[in-house]
mmCIF file of C-alpha atoms in Angstrom:
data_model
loop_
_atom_site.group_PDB
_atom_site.id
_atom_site.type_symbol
_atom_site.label_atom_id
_atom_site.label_comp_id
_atom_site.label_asym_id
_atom_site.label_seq_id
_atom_site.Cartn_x
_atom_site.Cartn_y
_atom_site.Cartn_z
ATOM 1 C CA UNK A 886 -72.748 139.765 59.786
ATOM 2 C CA UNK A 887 -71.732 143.751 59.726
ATOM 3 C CA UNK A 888 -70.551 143.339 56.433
ATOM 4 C CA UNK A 889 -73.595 141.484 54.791
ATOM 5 C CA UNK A 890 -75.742 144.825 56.687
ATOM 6 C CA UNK A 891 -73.537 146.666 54.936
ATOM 7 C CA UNK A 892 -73.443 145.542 51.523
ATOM 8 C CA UNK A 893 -77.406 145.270 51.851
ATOM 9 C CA UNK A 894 -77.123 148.654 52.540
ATOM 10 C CA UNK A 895 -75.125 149.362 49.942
ATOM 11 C CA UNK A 896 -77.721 147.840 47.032
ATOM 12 C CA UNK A 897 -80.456 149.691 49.174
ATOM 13 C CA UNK A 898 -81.880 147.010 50.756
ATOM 14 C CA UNK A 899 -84.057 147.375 53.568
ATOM 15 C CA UNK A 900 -83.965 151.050 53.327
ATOM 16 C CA UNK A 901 -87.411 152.460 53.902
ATOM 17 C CA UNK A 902 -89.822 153.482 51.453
ATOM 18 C CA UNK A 903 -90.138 157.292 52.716
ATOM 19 C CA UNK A 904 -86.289 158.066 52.455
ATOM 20 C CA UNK A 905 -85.248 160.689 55.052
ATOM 21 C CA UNK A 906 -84.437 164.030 53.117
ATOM 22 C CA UNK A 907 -86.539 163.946 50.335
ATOM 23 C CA UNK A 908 -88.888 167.300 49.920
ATOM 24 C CA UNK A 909 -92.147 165.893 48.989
ATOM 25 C CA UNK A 910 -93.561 169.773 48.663
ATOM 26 C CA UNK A 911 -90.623 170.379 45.765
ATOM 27 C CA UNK A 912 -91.591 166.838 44.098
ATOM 28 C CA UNK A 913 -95.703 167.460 44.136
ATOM 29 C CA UNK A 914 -94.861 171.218 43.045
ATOM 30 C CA UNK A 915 -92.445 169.441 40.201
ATOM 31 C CA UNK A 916 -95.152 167.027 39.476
ATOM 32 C CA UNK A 917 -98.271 169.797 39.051
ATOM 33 C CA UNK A 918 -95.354 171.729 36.163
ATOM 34 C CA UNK A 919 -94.467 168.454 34.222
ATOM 35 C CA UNK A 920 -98.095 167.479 33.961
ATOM 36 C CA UNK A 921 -99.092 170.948 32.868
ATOM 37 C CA UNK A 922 -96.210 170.954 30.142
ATOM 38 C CA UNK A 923 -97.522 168.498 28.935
ATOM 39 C CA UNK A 924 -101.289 170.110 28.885
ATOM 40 C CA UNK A 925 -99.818 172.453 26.792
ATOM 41 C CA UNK A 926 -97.516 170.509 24.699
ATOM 42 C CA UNK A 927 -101.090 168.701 23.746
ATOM 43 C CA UNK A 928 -102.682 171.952 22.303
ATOM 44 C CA UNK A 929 -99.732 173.105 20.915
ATOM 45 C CA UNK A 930 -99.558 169.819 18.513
ATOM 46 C CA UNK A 931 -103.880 170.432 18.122
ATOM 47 C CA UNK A 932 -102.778 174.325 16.975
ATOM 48 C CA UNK A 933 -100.208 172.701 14.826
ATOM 49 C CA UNK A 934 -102.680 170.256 13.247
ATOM 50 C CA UNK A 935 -105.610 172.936 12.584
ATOM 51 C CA UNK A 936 -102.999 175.385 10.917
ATOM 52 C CA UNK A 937 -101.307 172.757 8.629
ATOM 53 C CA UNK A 938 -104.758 171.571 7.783
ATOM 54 C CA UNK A 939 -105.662 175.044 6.914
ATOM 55 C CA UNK A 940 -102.022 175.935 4.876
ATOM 56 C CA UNK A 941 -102.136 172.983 3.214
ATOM 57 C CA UNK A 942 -106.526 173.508 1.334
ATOM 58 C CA UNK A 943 -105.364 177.249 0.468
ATOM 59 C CA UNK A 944 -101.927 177.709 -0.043
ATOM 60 C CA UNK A 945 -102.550 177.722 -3.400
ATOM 61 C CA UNK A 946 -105.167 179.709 -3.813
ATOM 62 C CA UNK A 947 -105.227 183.209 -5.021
ATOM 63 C CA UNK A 948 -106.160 186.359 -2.754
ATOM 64 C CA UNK A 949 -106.116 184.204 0.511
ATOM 65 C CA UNK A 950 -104.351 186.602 2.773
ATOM 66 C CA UNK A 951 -105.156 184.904 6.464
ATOM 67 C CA UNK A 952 -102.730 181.871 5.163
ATOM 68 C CA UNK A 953 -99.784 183.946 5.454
ATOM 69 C CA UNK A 954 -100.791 184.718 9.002
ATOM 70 C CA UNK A 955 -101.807 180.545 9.594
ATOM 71 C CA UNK A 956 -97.676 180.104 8.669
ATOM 72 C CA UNK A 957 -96.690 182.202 11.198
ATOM 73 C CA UNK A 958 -99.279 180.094 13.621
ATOM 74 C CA UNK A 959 -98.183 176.690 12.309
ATOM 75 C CA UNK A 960 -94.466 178.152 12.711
ATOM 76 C CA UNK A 961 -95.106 179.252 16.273
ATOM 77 C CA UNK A 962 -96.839 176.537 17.495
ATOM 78 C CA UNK A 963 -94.121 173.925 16.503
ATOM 79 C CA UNK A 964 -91.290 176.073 18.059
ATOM 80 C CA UNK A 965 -93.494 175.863 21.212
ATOM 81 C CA UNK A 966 -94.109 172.404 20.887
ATOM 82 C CA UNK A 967 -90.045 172.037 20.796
ATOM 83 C CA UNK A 968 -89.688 174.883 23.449
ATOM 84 C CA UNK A 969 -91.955 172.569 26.267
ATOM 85 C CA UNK A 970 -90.115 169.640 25.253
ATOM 86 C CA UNK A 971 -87.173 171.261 26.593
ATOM 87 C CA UNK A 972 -88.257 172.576 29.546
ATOM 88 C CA UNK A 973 -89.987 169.588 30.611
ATOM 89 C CA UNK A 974 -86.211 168.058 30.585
ATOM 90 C CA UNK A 975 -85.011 171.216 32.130
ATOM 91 C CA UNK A 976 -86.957 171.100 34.796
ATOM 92 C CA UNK A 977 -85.873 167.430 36.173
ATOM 93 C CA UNK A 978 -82.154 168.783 36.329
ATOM 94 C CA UNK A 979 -83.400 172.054 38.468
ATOM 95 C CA UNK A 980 -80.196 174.196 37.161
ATOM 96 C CA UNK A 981 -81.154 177.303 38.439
ATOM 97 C CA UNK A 982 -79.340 179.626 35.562
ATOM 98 C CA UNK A 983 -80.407 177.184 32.615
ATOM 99 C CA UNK A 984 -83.787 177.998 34.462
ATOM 100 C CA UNK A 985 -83.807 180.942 34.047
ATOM 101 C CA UNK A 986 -82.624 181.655 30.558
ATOM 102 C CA UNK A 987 -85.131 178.963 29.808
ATOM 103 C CA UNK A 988 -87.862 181.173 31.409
ATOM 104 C CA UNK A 989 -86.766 184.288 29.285
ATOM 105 C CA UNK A 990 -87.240 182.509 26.087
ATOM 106 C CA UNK A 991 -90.519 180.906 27.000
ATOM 107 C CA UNK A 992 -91.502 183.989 27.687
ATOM 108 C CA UNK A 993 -90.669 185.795 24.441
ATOM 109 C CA UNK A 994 -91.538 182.500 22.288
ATOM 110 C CA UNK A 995 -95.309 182.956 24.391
ATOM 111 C CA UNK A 996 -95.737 186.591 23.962
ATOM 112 C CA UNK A 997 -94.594 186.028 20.332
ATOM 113 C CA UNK A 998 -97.740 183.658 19.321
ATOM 114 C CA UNK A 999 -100.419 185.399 21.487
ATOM 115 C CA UNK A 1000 -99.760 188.763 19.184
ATOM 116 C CA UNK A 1001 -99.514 186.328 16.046
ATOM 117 C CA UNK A 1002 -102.823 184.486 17.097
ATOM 118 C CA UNK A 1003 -104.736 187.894 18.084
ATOM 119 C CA UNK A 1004 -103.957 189.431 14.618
ATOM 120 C CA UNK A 1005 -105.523 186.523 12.890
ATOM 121 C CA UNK A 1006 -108.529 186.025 15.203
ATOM 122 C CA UNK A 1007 -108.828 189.539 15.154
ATOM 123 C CA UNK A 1008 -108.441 190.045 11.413
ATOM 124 C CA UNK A 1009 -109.797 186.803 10.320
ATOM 125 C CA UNK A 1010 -111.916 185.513 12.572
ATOM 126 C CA UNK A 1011 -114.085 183.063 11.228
ATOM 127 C CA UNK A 1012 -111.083 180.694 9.277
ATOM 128 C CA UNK A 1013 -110.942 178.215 11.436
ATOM 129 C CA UNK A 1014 -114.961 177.689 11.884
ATOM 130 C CA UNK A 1015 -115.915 178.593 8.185
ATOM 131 C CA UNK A 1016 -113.193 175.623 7.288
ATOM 132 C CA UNK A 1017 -114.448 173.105 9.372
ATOM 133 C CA UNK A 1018 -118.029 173.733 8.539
ATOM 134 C CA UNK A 1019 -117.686 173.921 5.049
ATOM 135 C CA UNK A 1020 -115.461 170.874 5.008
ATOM 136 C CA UNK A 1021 -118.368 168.717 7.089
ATOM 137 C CA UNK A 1022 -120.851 169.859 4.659
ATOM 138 C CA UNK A 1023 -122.672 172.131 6.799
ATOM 139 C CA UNK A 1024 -124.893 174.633 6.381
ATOM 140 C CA UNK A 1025 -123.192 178.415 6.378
ATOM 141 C CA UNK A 1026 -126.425 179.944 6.621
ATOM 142 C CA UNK A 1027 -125.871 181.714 9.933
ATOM 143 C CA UNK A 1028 -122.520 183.791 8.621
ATOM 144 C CA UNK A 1029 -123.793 184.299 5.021
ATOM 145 C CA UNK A 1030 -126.605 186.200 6.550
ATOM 146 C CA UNK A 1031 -124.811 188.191 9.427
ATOM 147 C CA UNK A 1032 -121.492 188.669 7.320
ATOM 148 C CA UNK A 1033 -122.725 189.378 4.328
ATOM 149 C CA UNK A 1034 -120.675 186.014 2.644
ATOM 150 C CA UNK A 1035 -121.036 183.618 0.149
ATOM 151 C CA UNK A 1036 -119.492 180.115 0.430
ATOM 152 C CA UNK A 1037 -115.826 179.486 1.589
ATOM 153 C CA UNK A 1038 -114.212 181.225 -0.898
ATOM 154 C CA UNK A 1039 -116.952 182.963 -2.793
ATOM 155 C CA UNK A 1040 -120.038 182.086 -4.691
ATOM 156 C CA UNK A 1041 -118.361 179.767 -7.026
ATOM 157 C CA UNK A 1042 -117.925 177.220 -4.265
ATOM 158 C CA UNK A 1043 -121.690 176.877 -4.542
ATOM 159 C CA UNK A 1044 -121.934 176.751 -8.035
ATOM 160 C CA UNK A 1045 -119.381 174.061 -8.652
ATOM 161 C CA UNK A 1046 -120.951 171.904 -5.801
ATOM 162 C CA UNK A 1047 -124.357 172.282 -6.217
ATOM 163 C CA UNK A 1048 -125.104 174.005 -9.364
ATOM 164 C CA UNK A 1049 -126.768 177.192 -7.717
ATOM 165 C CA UNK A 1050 -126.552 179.675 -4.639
ATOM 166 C CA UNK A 1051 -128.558 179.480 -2.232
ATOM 167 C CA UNK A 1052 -130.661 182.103 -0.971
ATOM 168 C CA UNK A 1053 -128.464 183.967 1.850
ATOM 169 C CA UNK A 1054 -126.438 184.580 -0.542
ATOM 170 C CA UNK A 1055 -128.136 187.479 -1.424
ATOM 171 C CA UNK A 1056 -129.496 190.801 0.489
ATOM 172 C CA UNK A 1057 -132.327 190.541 -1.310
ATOM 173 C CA UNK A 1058 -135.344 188.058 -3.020
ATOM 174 C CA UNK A 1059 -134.479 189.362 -6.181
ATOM 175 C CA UNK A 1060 -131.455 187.184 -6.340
ATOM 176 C CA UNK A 1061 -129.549 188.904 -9.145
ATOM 177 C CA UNK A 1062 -125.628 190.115 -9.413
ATOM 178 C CA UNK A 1063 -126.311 193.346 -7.799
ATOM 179 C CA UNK A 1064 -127.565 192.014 -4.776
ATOM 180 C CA UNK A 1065 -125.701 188.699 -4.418
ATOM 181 C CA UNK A 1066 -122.327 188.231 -1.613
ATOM 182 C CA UNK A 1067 -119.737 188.519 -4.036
ATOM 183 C CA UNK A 1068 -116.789 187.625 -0.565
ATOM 184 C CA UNK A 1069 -116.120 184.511 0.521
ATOM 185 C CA UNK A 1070 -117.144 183.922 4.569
ATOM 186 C CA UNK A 1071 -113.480 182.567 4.812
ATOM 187 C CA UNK A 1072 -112.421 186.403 3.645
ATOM 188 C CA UNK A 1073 -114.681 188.026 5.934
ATOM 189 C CA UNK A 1074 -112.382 190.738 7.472
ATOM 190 C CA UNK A 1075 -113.073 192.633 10.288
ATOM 191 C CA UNK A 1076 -113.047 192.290 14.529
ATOM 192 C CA UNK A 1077 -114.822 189.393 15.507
ATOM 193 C CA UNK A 1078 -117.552 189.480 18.216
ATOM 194 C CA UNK A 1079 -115.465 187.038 20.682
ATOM 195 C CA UNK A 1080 -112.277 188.611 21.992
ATOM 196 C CA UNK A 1081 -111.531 185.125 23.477
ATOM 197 C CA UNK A 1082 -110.659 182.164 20.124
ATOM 198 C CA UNK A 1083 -109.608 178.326 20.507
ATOM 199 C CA UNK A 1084 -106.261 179.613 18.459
ATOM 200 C CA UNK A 1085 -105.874 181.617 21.865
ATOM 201 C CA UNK A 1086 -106.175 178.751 24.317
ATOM 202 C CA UNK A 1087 -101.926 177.377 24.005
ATOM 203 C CA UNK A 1088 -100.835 181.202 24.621
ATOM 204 C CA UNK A 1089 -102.846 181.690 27.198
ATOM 205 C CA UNK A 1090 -101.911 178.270 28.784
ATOM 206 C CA UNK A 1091 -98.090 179.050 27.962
ATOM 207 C CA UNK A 1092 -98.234 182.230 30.253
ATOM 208 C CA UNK A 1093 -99.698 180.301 33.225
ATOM 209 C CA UNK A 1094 -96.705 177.992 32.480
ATOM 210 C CA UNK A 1095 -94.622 181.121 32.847
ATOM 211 C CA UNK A 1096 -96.177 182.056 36.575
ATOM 212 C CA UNK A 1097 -95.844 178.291 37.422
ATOM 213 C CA UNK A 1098 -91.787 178.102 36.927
ATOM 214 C CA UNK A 1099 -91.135 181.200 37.726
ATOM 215 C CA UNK A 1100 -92.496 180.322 41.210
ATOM 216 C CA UNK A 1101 -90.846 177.061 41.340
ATOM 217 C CA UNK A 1102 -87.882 178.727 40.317
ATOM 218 C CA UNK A 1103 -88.046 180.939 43.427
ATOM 219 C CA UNK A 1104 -88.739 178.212 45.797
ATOM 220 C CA UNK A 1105 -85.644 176.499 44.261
ATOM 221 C CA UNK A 1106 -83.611 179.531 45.381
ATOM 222 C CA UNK A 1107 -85.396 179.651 48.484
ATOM 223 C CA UNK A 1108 -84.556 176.422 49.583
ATOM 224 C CA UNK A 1109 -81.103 176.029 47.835
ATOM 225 C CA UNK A 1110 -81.418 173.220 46.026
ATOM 226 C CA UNK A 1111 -79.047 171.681 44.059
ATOM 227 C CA UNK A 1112 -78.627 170.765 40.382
ATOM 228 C CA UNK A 1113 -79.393 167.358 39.857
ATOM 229 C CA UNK A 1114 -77.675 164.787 37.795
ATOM 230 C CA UNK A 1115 -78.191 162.506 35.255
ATOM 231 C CA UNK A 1116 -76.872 159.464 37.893
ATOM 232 C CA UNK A 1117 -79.194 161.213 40.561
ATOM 233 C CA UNK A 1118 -82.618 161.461 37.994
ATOM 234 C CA UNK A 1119 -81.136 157.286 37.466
ATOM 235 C CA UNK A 1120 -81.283 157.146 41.545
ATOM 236 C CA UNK A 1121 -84.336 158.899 42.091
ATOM 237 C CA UNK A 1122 -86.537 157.257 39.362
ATOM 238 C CA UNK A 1123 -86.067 160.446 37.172
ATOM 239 C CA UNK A 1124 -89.265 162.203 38.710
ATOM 240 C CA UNK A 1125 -87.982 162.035 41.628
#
């Protein structure tokens, strides 16, 4: 009979649900940091999607500075995207020194696309809404007028749709050369009114990342807690 406990034992039979030593604190706090990785593992791949969309209509186009600066975005945002991958498998293992070198390059990898992402919203800032407008079909009115544009690219978007501008195009009734938006609203270069972009939403989320596992990294020193395993994520259902 004290063998058969035993062996039931063994194959964790009979052991209770709540097993003694667990820190429930350390596996809600682990729980919160996963779910938020993946948060911003989400807008990183919608940051990847809007800059490839945008690289890929006007990479070939001539005199379209802000795509150089939508690489460097795309670029960013899929190193990120790789970045939170690791950490999210990182963080299971709770190695304290892979921690924090992990933390040091998040860091510089976030810091890195915020200045990259506030140079073109700050250059550039109406790519990303001019684009999607203009691709939907709809109307530019409200920037050709305050801007001082003309189309996407310039007038000739206009012309080869329609067959004429319309008139916000111009600064004037007369409608003639002298008075008509010769820039593209895609070109318009200048500060934007908004210091605060969509493109700034992943860096932003990154650094709150940052002050999340930095303080889980504390509380893992705190409490001394060991590296796990790949035998003990097996044991504890991984997310345990």
């Amino acid at each position: 009979m004290l063998a058969v406990n035993k062996s039931a034992l063994s194959l964790g039979i009979g052991r209770p649900v709540n097993a003694p030593g667990r820190n429930w604190s350390l596996i809600g706090f682990r729980w919160l940091i996963l779910l938020f990785i993946i948060a911003c593992w989400i807008s990183a791949i919608i940051d990847v999607h809007h800059c490839s969309v945008i690289v890929y209509h006007y990479s070939g186009t001539p005199d379209c500075d802000f795509v150089k600066y939508e690489a460097c975005m795309l670029a960013g945002s899929l190193l990120v995207s790789i970045v939170l991958i690791l950490g999210f498998i990182l963080l299971l293992f709770q190695n304290l020194k892979t921690l924090r070198t992990y933390l040091t390059g998040l860091l510089a990898c976030s810091w890195l696309q915020l200045m990259i992402n506030m140079v073109l919203t700050q250059t550039y800032p109406l790519v990303h809404e001019v684009h999607a407008k203009w691709a939907k079909s709809e109307s530019l009115t409200s920037y050709e007028i305050k801007y001082k544009c003309c189309g996407a690219l310039g007038p000739d978007d206009y012309l080869l749709a329609y067959g004429e501008l319309p008139r916000s195009c111009f600064t004037a009734e007369s409608r003639t050369t002298h008075t008509l938006h010769s820039t593209g609203c895609l070109h318009v270069n200048g500060k934007g009114e908004r210091f605060i972009h969509l493109e700034l939403i992943t860096p932003i989320l990154l650094l709150v990342l940052i002050v999340m596992m930095t303080v889980f990294y504390c509380y893992l020193r705190r409490i001394k807690a060991p590296k796990r395993s790949c035998q003990e994520l097996r044991a504890d259902y991984v997310f345990l």
